[in-house]
Coordinates of C-alpha atoms in Angstrom, one line a residue:
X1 CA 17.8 -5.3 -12.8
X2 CA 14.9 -3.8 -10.9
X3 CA 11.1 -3.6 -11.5
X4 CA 8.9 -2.0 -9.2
X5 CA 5.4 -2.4 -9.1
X6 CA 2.8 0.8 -8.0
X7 CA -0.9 1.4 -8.9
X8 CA -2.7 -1.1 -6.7
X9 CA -4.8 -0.4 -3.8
X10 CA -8.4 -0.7 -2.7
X11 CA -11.2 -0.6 -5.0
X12 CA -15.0 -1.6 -5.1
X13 CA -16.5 -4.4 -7.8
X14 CA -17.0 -2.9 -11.1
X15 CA -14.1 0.0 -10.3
X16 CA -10.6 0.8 -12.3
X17 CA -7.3 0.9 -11.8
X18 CA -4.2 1.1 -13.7
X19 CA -1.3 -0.7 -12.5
X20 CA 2.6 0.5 -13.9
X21 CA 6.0 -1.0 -13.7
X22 CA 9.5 0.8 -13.9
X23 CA 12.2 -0.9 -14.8
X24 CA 16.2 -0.5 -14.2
X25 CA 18.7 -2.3 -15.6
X26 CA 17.0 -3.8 -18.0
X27 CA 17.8 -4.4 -22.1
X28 CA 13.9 -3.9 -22.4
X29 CA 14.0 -4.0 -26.2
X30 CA 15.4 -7.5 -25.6
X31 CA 12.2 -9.0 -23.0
X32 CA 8.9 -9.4 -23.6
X33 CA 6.9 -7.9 -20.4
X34 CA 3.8 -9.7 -18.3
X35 CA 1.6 -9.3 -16.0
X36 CA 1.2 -12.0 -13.2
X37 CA -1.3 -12.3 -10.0
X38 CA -1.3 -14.7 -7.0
X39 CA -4.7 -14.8 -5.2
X40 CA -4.6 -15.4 -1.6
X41 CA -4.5 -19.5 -1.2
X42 CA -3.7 -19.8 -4.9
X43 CA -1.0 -20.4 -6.9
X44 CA 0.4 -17.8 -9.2
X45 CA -1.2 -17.4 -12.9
X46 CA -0.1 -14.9 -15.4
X47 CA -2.8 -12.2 -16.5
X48 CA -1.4 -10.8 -19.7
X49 CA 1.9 -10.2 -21.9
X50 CA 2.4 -7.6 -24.3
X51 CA 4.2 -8.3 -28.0
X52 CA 7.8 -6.1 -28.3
X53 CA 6.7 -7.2 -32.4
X54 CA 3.4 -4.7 -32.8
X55 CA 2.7 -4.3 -29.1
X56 CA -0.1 -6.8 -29.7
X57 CA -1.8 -7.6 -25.6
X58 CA -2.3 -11.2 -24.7
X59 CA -4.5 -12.3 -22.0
X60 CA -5.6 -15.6 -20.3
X61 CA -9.4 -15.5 -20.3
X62 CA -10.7 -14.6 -17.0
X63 CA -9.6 -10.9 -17.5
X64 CA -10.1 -10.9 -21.5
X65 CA -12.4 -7.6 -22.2
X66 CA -11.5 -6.0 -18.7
X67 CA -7.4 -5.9 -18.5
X68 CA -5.4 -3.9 -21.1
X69 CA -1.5 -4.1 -21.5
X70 CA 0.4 -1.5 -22.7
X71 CA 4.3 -0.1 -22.3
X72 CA 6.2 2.7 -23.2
X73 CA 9.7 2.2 -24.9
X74 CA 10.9 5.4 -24.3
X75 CA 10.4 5.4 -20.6
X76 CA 10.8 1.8 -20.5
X77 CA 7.5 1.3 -18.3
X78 CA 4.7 -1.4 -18.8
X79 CA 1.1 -1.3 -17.6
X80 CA -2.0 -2.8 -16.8
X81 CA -5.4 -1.0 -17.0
X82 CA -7.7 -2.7 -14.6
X83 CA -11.8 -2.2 -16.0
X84 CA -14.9 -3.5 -14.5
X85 CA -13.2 -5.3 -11.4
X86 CA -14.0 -7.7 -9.4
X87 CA -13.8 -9.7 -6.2
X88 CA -11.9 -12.3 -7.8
X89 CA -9.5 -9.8 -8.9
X90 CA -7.9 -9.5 -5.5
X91 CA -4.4 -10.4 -5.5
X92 CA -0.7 -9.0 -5.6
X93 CA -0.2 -8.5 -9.1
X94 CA 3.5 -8.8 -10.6
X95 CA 5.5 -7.3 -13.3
X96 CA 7.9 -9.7 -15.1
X97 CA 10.2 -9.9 -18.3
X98 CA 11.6 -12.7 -19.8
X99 CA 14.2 -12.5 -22.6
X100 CA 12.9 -13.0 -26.3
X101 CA 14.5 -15.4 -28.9
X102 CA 16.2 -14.2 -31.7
X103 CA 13.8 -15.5 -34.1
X104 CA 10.1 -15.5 -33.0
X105 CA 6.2 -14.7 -34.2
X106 CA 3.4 -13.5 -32.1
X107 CA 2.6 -17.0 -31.2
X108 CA 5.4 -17.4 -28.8
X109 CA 3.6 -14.2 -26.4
X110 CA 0.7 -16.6 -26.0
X111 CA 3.0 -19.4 -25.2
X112 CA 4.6 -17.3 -22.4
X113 CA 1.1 -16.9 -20.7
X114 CA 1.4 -20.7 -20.1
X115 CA 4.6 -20.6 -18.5
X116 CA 6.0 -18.9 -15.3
X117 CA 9.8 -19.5 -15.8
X118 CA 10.4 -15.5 -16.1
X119 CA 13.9 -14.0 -15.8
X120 CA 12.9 -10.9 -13.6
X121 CA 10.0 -10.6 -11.4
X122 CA 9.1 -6.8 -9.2
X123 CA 7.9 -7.3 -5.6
X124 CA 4.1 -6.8 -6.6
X125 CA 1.6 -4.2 -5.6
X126 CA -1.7 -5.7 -3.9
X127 CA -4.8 -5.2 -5.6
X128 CA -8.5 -5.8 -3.4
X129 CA -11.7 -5.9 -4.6
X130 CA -14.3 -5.6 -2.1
X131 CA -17.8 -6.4 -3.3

């Protein structure tokens, strides 16, 4: 299994960018897909998950408004579109999957933003801010 990060670079405050992940390997139909980031000096913190029920996003609050998750089945890809940056964003952002339950309701995706114990993790694409 292989996901590969691209998308990230340099960007100035208020600026976009949109982040994508390909992934090998992978049963995607069978893993929910996130979003984490590990600022420099700081542990790492997950940004958002998306929902394989209704492709509902789910996002911890600092990037709530800003960040948008989205994937595409068919190519089995996963996104993050970066609005209105800022310095705080900077970071190397990571794409991850971990494998859904058999039986489970929206609720668990928020869970998941709460946890880090993923099953694949890409090598991460660094995203700066400057201000």
């Amino acid at each position: 299994v292989q996901l590969v990060e691209s998308g990230g670079g340099l960007v100035q405050t208020g600026g976009s960018l949109k982040l994508s992940c390909t992934t090998s390997g992978l049963a995607f139909e069978d893993y929910a897909m996130a979003w984490f980031r590990r600022a420099p000096g700081k542990g790492r913190e997950a940004v958002a998950i998306i929902s394989n029920l209704d492709g509902s996003g789910y996002y911890r609050e600092p990037v709530k408004g800003r960040f948008t998750i989205s994937k595409d089945n068919a190519k089995k890809m996963v996104y993050l579109q970066m609005d209105n940056l800022k310095p705080q964003d900077t970071a190397t952002y990571h794409c991850s999957a971990i494998r859904i339950p058999g039986a489970h309701g929206n609720s668990w995706y928020r869970l998941q933003l709460l946890r880090d114990k993923y099953d694949y993790w890409g090598q991460g694409t660094q995203v700066t801010v400057s201000s």
